[in-house]
XYZ file of C-alpha atoms in Angstrom:
678
model
C 10.118 -3.584 102.937
C 8.811 -0.153 103.765
C 6.142 1.586 102.545
C 5.105 -1.652 100.381
C 1.978 -4.080 101.395
C 3.512 -6.980 103.528
C 0.981 -9.249 102.763
C 0.438 -11.658 100.255
C -2.044 -10.812 97.793
C -4.557 -13.475 96.753
C -3.343 -13.809 93.566
C -0.118 -14.812 94.698
C -1.306 -17.618 96.936
C -2.403 -20.212 94.707
C -3.638 -20.441 90.686
C -7.317 -19.485 91.751
C -10.268 -20.158 89.102
C -11.749 -17.692 86.886
C -13.842 -15.274 89.600
C -17.202 -15.338 87.382
C -18.264 -11.832 86.561
C -14.680 -10.393 86.876
C -13.789 -8.584 84.013
C -10.659 -6.559 83.383
C -10.893 -6.116 79.798
C -11.875 -2.468 79.955
C -8.828 -1.498 82.249
C -6.306 0.224 80.266
C -3.095 -1.549 78.883
C -1.186 -3.021 82.047
C 2.530 -3.513 82.805
C 3.462 -5.169 85.899
C 6.543 -3.604 88.137
C 8.131 -6.527 88.823
C 10.224 -5.012 91.862
C 9.515 -6.899 95.250
C 7.793 -9.918 93.515
C 9.745 -13.107 94.538
C 10.122 -16.359 92.529
C 7.260 -16.833 90.011
C 4.993 -14.076 91.541
C 4.943 -12.246 89.015
C 4.063 -15.079 86.165
C 1.111 -15.778 88.856
C -0.062 -11.818 88.574
C -0.017 -11.998 84.998
C -1.563 -15.163 84.039
C -4.404 -13.970 86.963
C -5.125 -11.040 85.225
C -5.327 -12.739 81.667
C -7.326 -14.952 83.095
C -10.130 -12.414 83.792
C -9.541 -10.074 80.513
C -6.954 -7.959 81.177
C -4.788 -6.146 78.096
C -0.947 -6.715 79.324
C 1.294 -4.258 77.382
C 4.687 -6.391 75.980
C 5.760 -2.998 75.178
C 6.154 -0.774 77.815
C 5.633 2.466 75.707
C 2.317 1.565 75.556
C 0.906 0.720 79.151
C -1.064 2.826 80.985
C -1.878 1.282 84.525
C 1.364 0.255 86.173
C 1.012 -2.592 88.428
C 3.201 -3.622 91.514
C 4.210 -3.107 95.028
C 5.138 -0.203 95.076
C 3.888 2.044 98.210
C 4.889 5.336 97.640
C 5.037 8.378 95.186
C 8.267 8.831 95.484
C 9.095 5.226 94.410
C 6.427 5.496 91.856
C 7.872 8.208 90.353
C 11.263 6.091 90.344
C 9.664 3.112 88.612
C 8.312 5.576 85.694
C 11.805 7.898 85.073
C 13.281 4.327 85.111
C 11.255 3.265 82.140
C 11.681 6.426 80.612
C 8.314 7.754 80.991
C 7.938 11.850 81.528
C 5.039 12.962 83.335
C 3.344 15.602 85.551
C 1.275 14.535 88.510
C -2.359 15.338 88.747
C -4.095 15.895 91.875
C -7.505 16.773 92.692
C -8.346 19.992 92.957
C -9.273 22.036 96.407
C -13.028 22.039 94.739
C -13.333 18.493 94.331
C -12.171 17.240 97.491
C -16.096 17.767 99.047
C -17.746 14.722 98.948
C -20.284 14.349 96.404
C -23.153 11.741 95.736
C -23.067 9.622 92.960
C -24.133 11.173 89.760
C -25.055 9.667 86.120
C -22.715 10.171 82.973
C -23.494 13.589 81.965
C -22.382 15.040 85.656
C -19.412 13.528 86.021
C -16.330 15.585 87.423
C -13.938 16.084 84.436
C -10.028 15.994 84.257
C -10.530 19.875 83.614
C -11.531 20.184 87.461
C -8.039 19.226 88.677
C -4.801 20.766 88.624
C -1.467 19.088 87.384
C 1.570 20.029 89.645
C 4.840 18.608 87.865
C 7.611 16.082 89.843
C 10.234 18.290 90.721
C 13.736 17.827 91.583
C 14.446 20.812 94.374
C 17.825 22.587 94.657
C 18.968 19.987 96.917
C 18.205 17.358 94.347
C 15.820 15.162 95.977
C 12.747 14.227 94.035
C 9.213 14.775 96.054
C 5.365 15.252 94.935
C 3.923 18.402 95.845
C 1.062 17.155 98.902
C -2.651 17.721 97.672
C -4.892 20.247 99.112
C -5.503 20.216 102.720
C -8.995 18.119 102.389
C -9.094 14.978 104.789
C -8.302 11.789 103.146
C -11.338 10.464 103.324
C -12.883 12.996 101.819
C -10.031 12.993 99.123
C -10.515 9.445 98.563
C -14.397 10.084 97.983
C -13.948 12.635 95.214
C -11.651 10.368 93.380
C -13.444 7.258 93.978
C -16.412 8.241 91.388
C -18.967 5.449 90.661
C -18.370 2.471 92.116
C -19.358 -0.688 90.129
C -22.003 -1.364 93.020
C -23.776 1.780 92.431
C -23.267 2.499 88.604
C -26.068 2.761 86.413
C -24.028 1.945 83.691
C -22.569 -1.596 85.124
C -19.006 -2.610 86.207
C -17.388 -1.554 82.724
C -18.808 1.673 82.698
C -17.735 2.478 86.299
C -13.943 0.795 85.560
C -13.445 3.282 82.419
C -14.629 6.370 84.513
C -12.334 5.248 87.617
C -9.130 5.064 85.662
C -10.198 8.124 82.568
C -12.447 10.428 84.385
C -13.479 11.547 81.133
C -10.187 13.316 80.299
C -8.516 13.145 76.587
C -5.057 13.612 78.541
C -2.617 10.808 77.839
C -3.022 9.716 81.498
C -0.940 6.988 83.341
C -1.487 5.326 86.745
C 0.722 2.929 89.113
C -1.309 0.760 91.186
C -0.680 -1.124 94.588
C -0.966 -4.756 93.445
C -3.562 -5.459 96.271
C -6.505 -3.763 94.141
C -6.052 -7.281 92.536
C -7.144 -8.789 95.916
C -10.184 -6.315 96.799
C -11.620 -7.421 92.707
C -11.280 -11.283 93.326
C -12.953 -10.754 97.080
C -15.512 -8.629 95.651
C -16.110 -10.498 92.271
C -16.391 -7.727 90.422
C -14.040 -4.300 89.762
C -13.653 -1.810 92.861
C -12.747 1.747 92.619
C -9.058 2.061 92.395
C -8.968 5.267 94.510
C -7.568 3.705 97.522
C -4.993 1.535 96.439
C -3.850 4.562 93.763
C -0.211 5.426 94.390
C 0.189 8.079 91.619
C -1.832 9.474 88.782
C -0.262 11.666 85.990
C -0.163 13.305 82.908
C 2.460 11.971 80.297
C 4.734 14.328 78.843
C 6.827 11.952 76.826
C 6.595 8.333 76.383
C 9.619 5.924 75.973
C 10.277 4.971 72.329
C 8.510 1.903 71.109
C 10.524 -1.828 71.216
C 12.537 -1.981 67.885
C 11.200 -4.652 65.858
C 13.609 -7.399 63.827
C 13.205 -7.612 59.959
C 11.072 -10.928 60.267
C 8.637 -9.196 63.080
C 8.108 -6.082 60.571
C 6.903 -7.825 56.997
C 4.208 -9.760 59.154
C 2.954 -6.717 61.729
C 0.121 -4.627 60.912
C 0.846 -1.167 59.188
C 1.303 1.330 61.914
C -1.081 4.292 62.428
C 1.570 6.783 60.785
C -0.806 9.707 61.315
C -0.186 9.132 64.887
C 3.353 8.252 64.822
C 3.623 11.903 63.962
C 1.910 13.568 66.054
C 3.699 11.812 68.580
C 7.255 12.956 67.422
C 5.956 16.277 66.848
C 5.349 16.544 70.844
C 8.506 14.930 71.644
C 10.121 17.507 69.386
C 8.133 20.323 71.061
C 9.302 19.399 74.140
C 12.535 18.456 73.614
C 12.660 22.306 72.145
C 11.446 23.550 75.563
C 14.278 21.826 77.476
C 16.899 22.727 74.949
C 16.312 26.162 74.734
C 16.943 26.629 78.436
C 20.580 27.799 79.682
C 22.493 28.299 83.032
C 24.197 31.777 83.081
C 26.832 32.369 85.193
C 26.131 36.020 86.939
C 29.692 36.427 87.972
C 32.010 35.876 85.323
C 29.285 36.227 82.621
C 30.343 32.922 81.511
C 27.176 30.661 79.793
C 26.852 26.731 80.458
C 24.726 24.485 78.740
C 21.555 23.766 81.283
C 21.040 20.539 83.492
C 18.781 22.584 85.415
C 17.500 20.287 88.376
C 17.205 17.332 86.328
C 19.776 17.090 83.485
C 18.476 16.222 79.841
C 20.550 13.133 79.476
C 18.579 11.581 82.302
C 15.663 11.458 80.376
C 16.700 11.013 77.159
C 16.010 7.641 74.935
C 18.725 5.246 75.118
C 21.267 4.831 72.435
C 19.838 2.737 69.417
C 21.126 -0.559 69.862
C 22.357 -2.198 66.678
C 21.276 -5.669 67.891
C 18.431 -7.121 69.393
C 18.941 -8.513 72.821
C 17.454 -11.755 71.423
C 20.513 -11.909 69.404
C 22.487 -12.517 72.529
C 20.318 -15.011 73.644
C 21.549 -19.400 73.164
C 20.736 -22.643 74.402
C 21.573 -22.662 78.565
C 24.614 -24.685 77.897
C 26.314 -21.772 76.228
C 26.698 -20.299 79.602
C 27.399 -21.485 83.090
C 25.023 -22.360 85.806
C 24.304 -19.433 87.940
C 25.685 -19.491 91.539
C 23.603 -20.276 94.425
C 22.875 -17.600 95.844
C 21.501 -16.409 92.390
C 19.354 -19.219 91.885
C 17.707 -18.100 95.576
C 17.518 -14.932 94.533
C 19.317 -13.926 97.673
C 19.302 -10.172 98.020
C 21.597 -9.394 100.836
C 24.858 -9.117 99.873
C 26.329 -9.898 103.594
C 25.168 -13.347 102.242
C 27.743 -13.636 99.670
C 31.255 -13.303 98.681
C 32.315 -10.017 96.140
C 35.355 -9.797 95.193
C 37.385 -6.767 94.323
C 38.489 -8.094 91.045
C 35.268 -8.738 89.262
C 35.168 -10.185 85.531
C 32.665 -7.665 84.760
C 34.713 -4.261 86.058
C 34.397 -2.549 83.010
C 30.515 -2.907 82.982
C 30.520 -1.830 86.601
C 32.495 1.080 85.974
C 29.878 2.731 83.626
C 27.420 1.996 86.538
C 29.524 3.420 88.801
C 29.223 6.811 86.691
C 25.419 6.358 86.555
C 25.478 6.178 90.234
C 27.803 9.285 91.018
C 25.073 11.251 88.823
C 22.208 10.297 91.163
C 24.282 11.242 94.057
C 24.851 14.628 92.929
C 21.427 15.158 92.348
C 20.492 13.350 95.631
C 18.272 10.803 93.965
C 18.438 8.687 97.119
C 16.331 5.923 95.182
C 18.262 5.777 92.345
C 21.410 5.639 94.446
C 20.488 2.625 96.240
C 18.840 0.862 93.182
C 22.756 1.150 91.492
C 24.120 0.308 94.504
C 22.452 -2.779 94.967
C 22.927 -3.624 90.866
C 26.381 -2.875 91.504
C 26.928 -4.893 94.453
C 25.177 -8.128 92.819
C 26.940 -7.876 89.299
C 30.197 -7.723 91.324
C 29.494 -10.862 93.279
C 28.637 -13.070 89.944
C 31.970 -14.787 89.631
C 31.442 -15.389 85.215
C 31.649 -12.714 82.832
C 28.144 -11.512 81.849
C 27.695 -12.449 77.886
C 23.792 -12.080 77.629
C 21.449 -10.019 78.656
C 19.488 -13.310 80.237
C 22.602 -13.658 82.434
C 22.050 -10.341 84.046
C 18.407 -10.139 84.245
C 18.523 -13.809 86.595
C 20.596 -11.739 89.260
C 18.923 -10.017 92.196
C 18.142 -6.402 91.697
C 18.854 -6.315 88.060
C 15.533 -5.118 86.182
C 14.762 -4.552 82.556
C 16.454 -0.831 83.004
C 19.986 -2.692 83.658
C 19.438 -5.238 81.170
C 19.135 -2.434 78.274
C 22.273 -0.476 79.409
C 24.062 -3.863 79.390
C 23.031 -4.573 75.902
C 23.832 -0.904 74.649
C 27.216 -1.082 76.032
C 27.731 -4.655 74.336
C 26.634 -3.389 71.214
C 28.330 0.180 71.178
C 31.371 -0.079 73.732
C 29.863 2.924 76.012
C 26.169 4.062 77.488
C 25.189 7.376 76.116
C 23.548 8.327 79.390
C 27.607 8.319 80.897
C 28.637 9.805 77.855
C 26.374 12.474 78.586
C 26.948 12.997 82.030
C 30.882 13.050 81.461
C 30.185 16.054 78.778
C 27.847 18.062 81.062
C 29.839 21.236 82.231
C 27.528 21.725 85.371
C 28.151 17.790 86.937
C 31.867 18.368 86.205
C 31.454 21.528 88.634
C 29.344 19.778 90.802
C 31.414 16.881 91.343
C 34.247 18.841 91.718
C 32.704 20.603 94.873
C 31.529 17.269 95.785
C 35.179 15.874 96.281
C 35.821 18.928 98.780
C 36.033 16.772 102.067
C 33.091 18.193 104.239
C 30.954 19.079 101.164
C 28.135 16.839 100.557
C 25.902 16.820 97.246
C 23.474 19.311 98.411
C 26.186 22.141 99.297
C 27.824 21.377 95.785
C 24.677 22.238 94.163
C 24.012 25.333 96.414
C 27.534 26.471 95.444
C 27.143 26.093 91.946
C 22.748 26.805 91.441
C 22.854 29.477 94.268
C 26.567 31.219 94.745
C 27.297 30.293 91.241
C 30.726 29.034 91.843
C 32.219 27.326 89.083
C 35.578 26.589 90.690
C 37.602 26.152 93.909
C 39.285 29.609 93.414
C 35.759 31.051 93.361
C 34.858 29.387 97.067
C 37.993 30.911 98.621
C 37.468 34.236 97.042
C 33.639 34.983 97.548
C 32.975 32.128 100.040
C 35.770 31.892 102.456
C 33.931 32.918 105.579
C 30.443 31.020 104.724
C 32.513 27.699 105.078
C 32.614 25.778 108.301
C 36.243 24.950 109.604
C 35.885 21.593 108.527
C 35.041 22.919 104.647
C 37.879 25.413 105.056
C 40.036 22.597 105.360
C 38.737 20.638 103.110
C 39.481 23.222 100.611
C 42.665 23.811 101.611
C 43.962 20.446 101.228
C 41.784 19.386 98.439
C 44.084 18.112 96.120
C 46.465 15.835 98.985
C 42.803 14.406 100.423
C 42.142 12.885 96.839
C 45.490 11.257 96.901
C 45.392 7.476 98.070
C 47.421 6.397 100.534
C 49.137 3.136 99.927
C 49.380 0.498 101.972
C 52.566 0.568 103.589
C 51.667 4.049 104.810
C 48.558 3.506 106.287
C 50.279 0.379 108.407
C 52.994 2.946 109.969
C 49.995 5.311 110.823
C 48.503 2.673 112.657
C 51.665 1.682 114.202
C 52.321 4.839 115.180
C 48.703 5.284 116.745
C 49.309 2.158 118.642
C 52.672 3.505 120.412
C 50.673 6.327 121.609
C 47.800 4.455 123.199
C 50.203 1.443 124.710
C 52.434 4.513 126.355
C 48.866 5.780 127.469
C 47.225 2.578 128.994
C 49.249 -0.826 128.312
C 50.403 -3.631 125.994
C 46.948 -5.089 125.557
C 45.930 -2.243 123.445
C 44.711 -3.437 120.073
C 44.719 -0.959 116.868
C 42.850 -2.959 114.088
C 43.070 -1.341 110.767
C 39.531 -1.509 108.653
C 37.855 0.507 105.766
C 39.740 0.177 102.343
C 42.561 -1.284 103.878
C 41.211 -4.431 105.428
C 39.017 -5.096 102.290
C 42.497 -5.135 100.407
C 42.559 -2.316 98.407
C 46.284 -1.164 97.078
C 45.610 2.261 98.335
C 43.028 3.934 100.998
C 41.349 7.333 100.758
C 42.127 7.788 104.477
C 43.086 5.524 107.430
C 40.066 3.979 109.453
C 41.408 2.571 112.753
C 39.226 0.834 115.875
C 41.163 0.884 119.384
C 40.379 -1.502 121.893
C 41.065 -2.451 125.361
C 39.751 -5.964 127.433
C 39.050 -3.423 130.217
C 35.917 -1.390 129.900
C 37.771 1.566 132.232
C 40.820 1.793 129.697
C 38.474 2.406 126.517
C 36.361 5.626 128.538
C 37.464 8.943 127.279
C 40.549 7.018 125.573
C 40.228 8.749 121.983
C 40.680 12.226 123.558
C 43.888 11.186 125.365
C 45.390 9.508 122.114
C 44.567 12.688 119.945
C 46.254 15.508 122.539
C 49.484 13.430 122.818
C 49.872 12.830 118.720
C 49.164 16.710 118.493
C 52.128 17.092 121.532
C 54.052 14.700 119.090
C 53.244 16.676 116.172
C 51.414 13.981 114.157
C 48.217 15.601 113.990
C 47.581 19.124 112.310
C 44.197 19.396 112.393
C 41.235 18.040 114.629
C 38.079 18.061 112.496
C 35.846 16.648 114.710
C 35.624 14.618 118.176
C 32.838 12.996 119.788
C 32.553 10.873 123.093
C 28.930 9.952 122.407
C 30.036 6.338 123.686
C 31.620 7.477 126.691
C 28.600 9.427 127.863
C 26.373 6.545 127.570
C 29.018 4.677 129.612
C 30.338 2.794 126.884
C 26.653 1.216 126.499
C 24.822 -0.208 123.109
C 23.025 2.689 121.756
C 19.239 2.190 122.456
C 17.034 1.037 119.895
C 14.806 4.178 120.246
C 17.072 6.967 119.200
C 15.987 10.815 118.935
C 18.987 11.196 116.630
C 17.905 11.705 112.878
C 17.640 8.551 110.509
C 20.888 7.165 109.586
C 22.572 8.890 112.689
C 23.008 6.071 114.994
C 25.309 3.915 112.838
C 28.746 5.526 113.901
C 27.907 6.198 117.380
C 31.235 5.059 118.883
C 34.190 7.461 120.275
C 36.060 8.958 117.393
C 38.246 11.667 116.075
C 38.483 12.722 112.767
C 41.546 14.289 111.876
C 44.443 15.694 109.643
C 47.650 13.697 109.861
C 51.240 14.466 108.767
C 54.279 12.817 109.532
C 56.654 15.447 111.113
C 59.560 13.978 109.932
C 61.651 14.706 106.930
C 65.054 14.273 105.241
C 66.258 17.851 105.549
C 64.251 18.990 108.311
C 67.716 20.006 110.609
C 68.759 21.720 108.151
C 65.596 23.920 106.828
C 64.915 24.279 110.119
C 67.954 26.053 110.871
C 67.894 28.210 107.800
C 64.175 29.329 108.650
C 62.683 28.370 111.999
C 58.979 28.501 110.431
C 59.899 26.349 107.432
C 57.026 24.549 106.226
C 56.801 20.461 106.701
C 56.549 19.105 102.748
C 55.048 15.798 103.856
C 51.540 15.050 102.386
C 48.519 15.613 104.858
C 46.313 12.679 105.522
C 42.854 11.818 106.700
C 42.642 9.719 109.438
C 39.716 8.388 111.643
C 40.487 6.966 114.989
C 37.491 4.988 116.817
C 37.258 3.639 119.713
C 35.309 0.655 120.704
C 34.479 -1.547 124.204
C 35.785 -4.995 124.076
C 32.504 -6.370 124.805
C 31.342 -5.055 121.442
C 34.394 -4.500 119.352
C 33.638 -7.500 116.834
C 30.472 -5.227 115.833
C 32.682 -2.383 115.708
C 34.909 -4.065 113.252
C 32.512 -5.503 111.085
C 30.381 -2.549 111.130
C 33.538 -0.439 109.522
C 35.130 -3.268 107.459
C 32.467 -3.726 104.559
C 31.739 -1.769 101.500
C 28.704 0.587 101.799
C 26.228 -1.745 100.187
C 27.643 -4.910 102.127
C 26.891 -2.631 105.381
C 23.513 -1.409 104.481
C 22.488 -4.984 103.549
C 24.019 -5.999 107.102
C 21.481 -3.601 109.156
C 18.661 -4.265 106.611
C 19.549 -8.444 107.285
C 19.416 -7.913 110.970
C 16.106 -6.172 110.679
C 14.364 -8.327 108.328
C 15.489 -11.980 109.655
C 16.698 -11.438 112.769
C 14.571 -8.800 114.250
C 17.830 -6.692 115.504
C 19.127 -3.252 115.261
C 22.669 -3.600 114.140
C 25.222 -0.687 114.504
C 28.814 -0.394 115.377
C 28.685 0.155 118.779
C 26.293 -3.505 119.410
C 22.958 -5.125 118.682
C 19.621 -4.922 120.285
C 16.277 -6.298 119.863
C 13.299 -4.449 118.049
C 11.173 -6.325 120.055
C 12.265 -5.868 123.455
C 14.885 -3.458 123.212
C 17.506 -5.621 125.207
C 20.971 -5.923 124.069
C 21.847 -9.036 122.443
C 25.119 -10.157 124.044
C 26.673 -11.853 120.753
C 30.002 -11.413 121.814
C 29.483 -12.289 125.762
C 29.288 -9.669 128.409
C 32.477 -9.403 128.814
C 33.676 -9.545 124.886
C 35.231 -12.721 123.342
C 38.983 -13.989 124.198
C 41.404 -13.514 121.439
C 41.656 -10.911 119.147
C 38.979 -8.275 117.583
C 38.912 -10.027 114.450
C 38.137 -13.437 116.446
C 35.018 -11.353 117.896
C 33.945 -10.253 114.667
C 33.758 -14.056 113.551
C 32.026 -14.511 116.770
C 29.187 -11.833 115.508
C 29.028 -13.258 111.755
C 28.056 -16.778 113.660
C 25.537 -15.001 116.477
C 23.495 -13.600 113.183
C 23.444 -16.706 111.305
C 25.735 -15.683 108.396
C 28.441 -17.155 106.969
C 31.862 -15.553 107.559
C 32.723 -13.351 104.453
C 36.399 -12.497 104.741
C 37.031 -8.563 104.426
C 38.468 -9.023 101.013
C 35.183 -10.036 99.830
C 32.962 -7.368 100.874
C 33.799 -5.048 97.756
C 30.546 -4.154 97.424
C 30.973 -0.676 96.355
């Protein structure tokens, strides 16, 4: 996993005995980030920490140190946000970047010498952390470490406190890599945390404490009322500042409730539950035994069957709305996380009835369980309600639905250009759009209308007729995309064209498009590429100079606008007006040409849901050491082509070739209608 230490920590290898002299009692309350831990690893880490006196926070709202396999600031900030923490990053000031000798307690550097920089979401929606000053990594680490246990005159406990608190009265929070525990166990004492520190910040707002049941509250100690009042006052003040902002539409002087870069509803407390999650718990016999992929914690969706109709479709629909919100905010980590959660729930064959069932599914965490409990108790999710009622999100979503407009551009239309509807784009920004976006605006409503299966088949048949006329009857046209997964309507039509002879597919896509244009079936070309022909139809090289993600679809292809040139009253209409408009709807069609020797990879690469395809590439990388894309497979070790379909391809159909690819990857064949992960 990228950015995550790959080696197992010493704490996970075996239930080690207590290390004499190692004491974590001075460390602030610790919460474990379970992401990337396998099987019982998390429990063993907790046991190891408890054995050495650590305080483990049973309520995440009380935690100050988060401990887990987290390798980047971006991931750390996501984990904190998912737990409803609002924080500002603490970075070392430039004057503290110089290495200094260890000093006594009275002269230790205080936090006031540090600067705080907020975690911001830029106009493109992506979450970033500002980089520290220009001092070297070695110098920066030396300044952060302060006094280590080995040199501290005050002993390990005082050194540890300095490592985490640095003399500050602020509410600080730390995210620390799990291999810090390795270092402490190896040294037999606490070691400085700087080398293992992923993120450090000041807490602006903590999540609400866990709700206690009536029986618990009777015996629970009386809370610190004064401190709670102060905490609530801070929360109210921060919310007041957020709610006082507004978004002004400059041109029309209209005002929208602001969502700024990060809408308020993303950081608000979940709706108060009417029942505790424990009320849903029962004996194991109350719900069915989980399927094998759940028991084995199989995380790749290409290794399980995911039908289109899930018994948990209503809850999935809510999660999809949250994912759409993350897409519009360009929160890539959040999008991937929710995609994995949705795919896991969609593959679960039983209707979820208890949070405990959900918690056992790969990819589902505490946040997912809370959302499910809220939905079960109230029939809705507050975050979804706020998203659906946020005016700015509605506008961005309408822009995002324009063909050729992504989330970043949609935000720019609203935030930078102050456009709030399609008419604004046409009136004030038409000349700033590229040709694809102009066509997307022109046929906006038509492109949003689903294409019935019968019409998809007619389009495929017409493409095959023209391709056969250009070559011969051995031409194959395979309908992929949503149609192949069994969807009753498709957003567009995806077609894989192939031929057993290698020379027959070279440059074929251009010839097909020209023939269809001449017959008036194609009204516009959006894009045409001959990447594969220019590579002599070879598999994409392992090392590519293209941007990340750009190599997955490198086959020859044409993205076109399709319109049936025939209508019932055509003759009469044209006789009355030679320029009469064709009333038939415009459709989006993608024509992809694949050489026969890798057509199975092409069909496989264009048939699954988005998460299925992502996990297929991850599986090929992690399990097989291969790079998979729709042009073929290469070894990540040697860079050589892996010819699963043989040098000349598979005898039979493209669907037969796809089955050979599944077998070569060591995967059970998953029928297309069970790849519905998105």
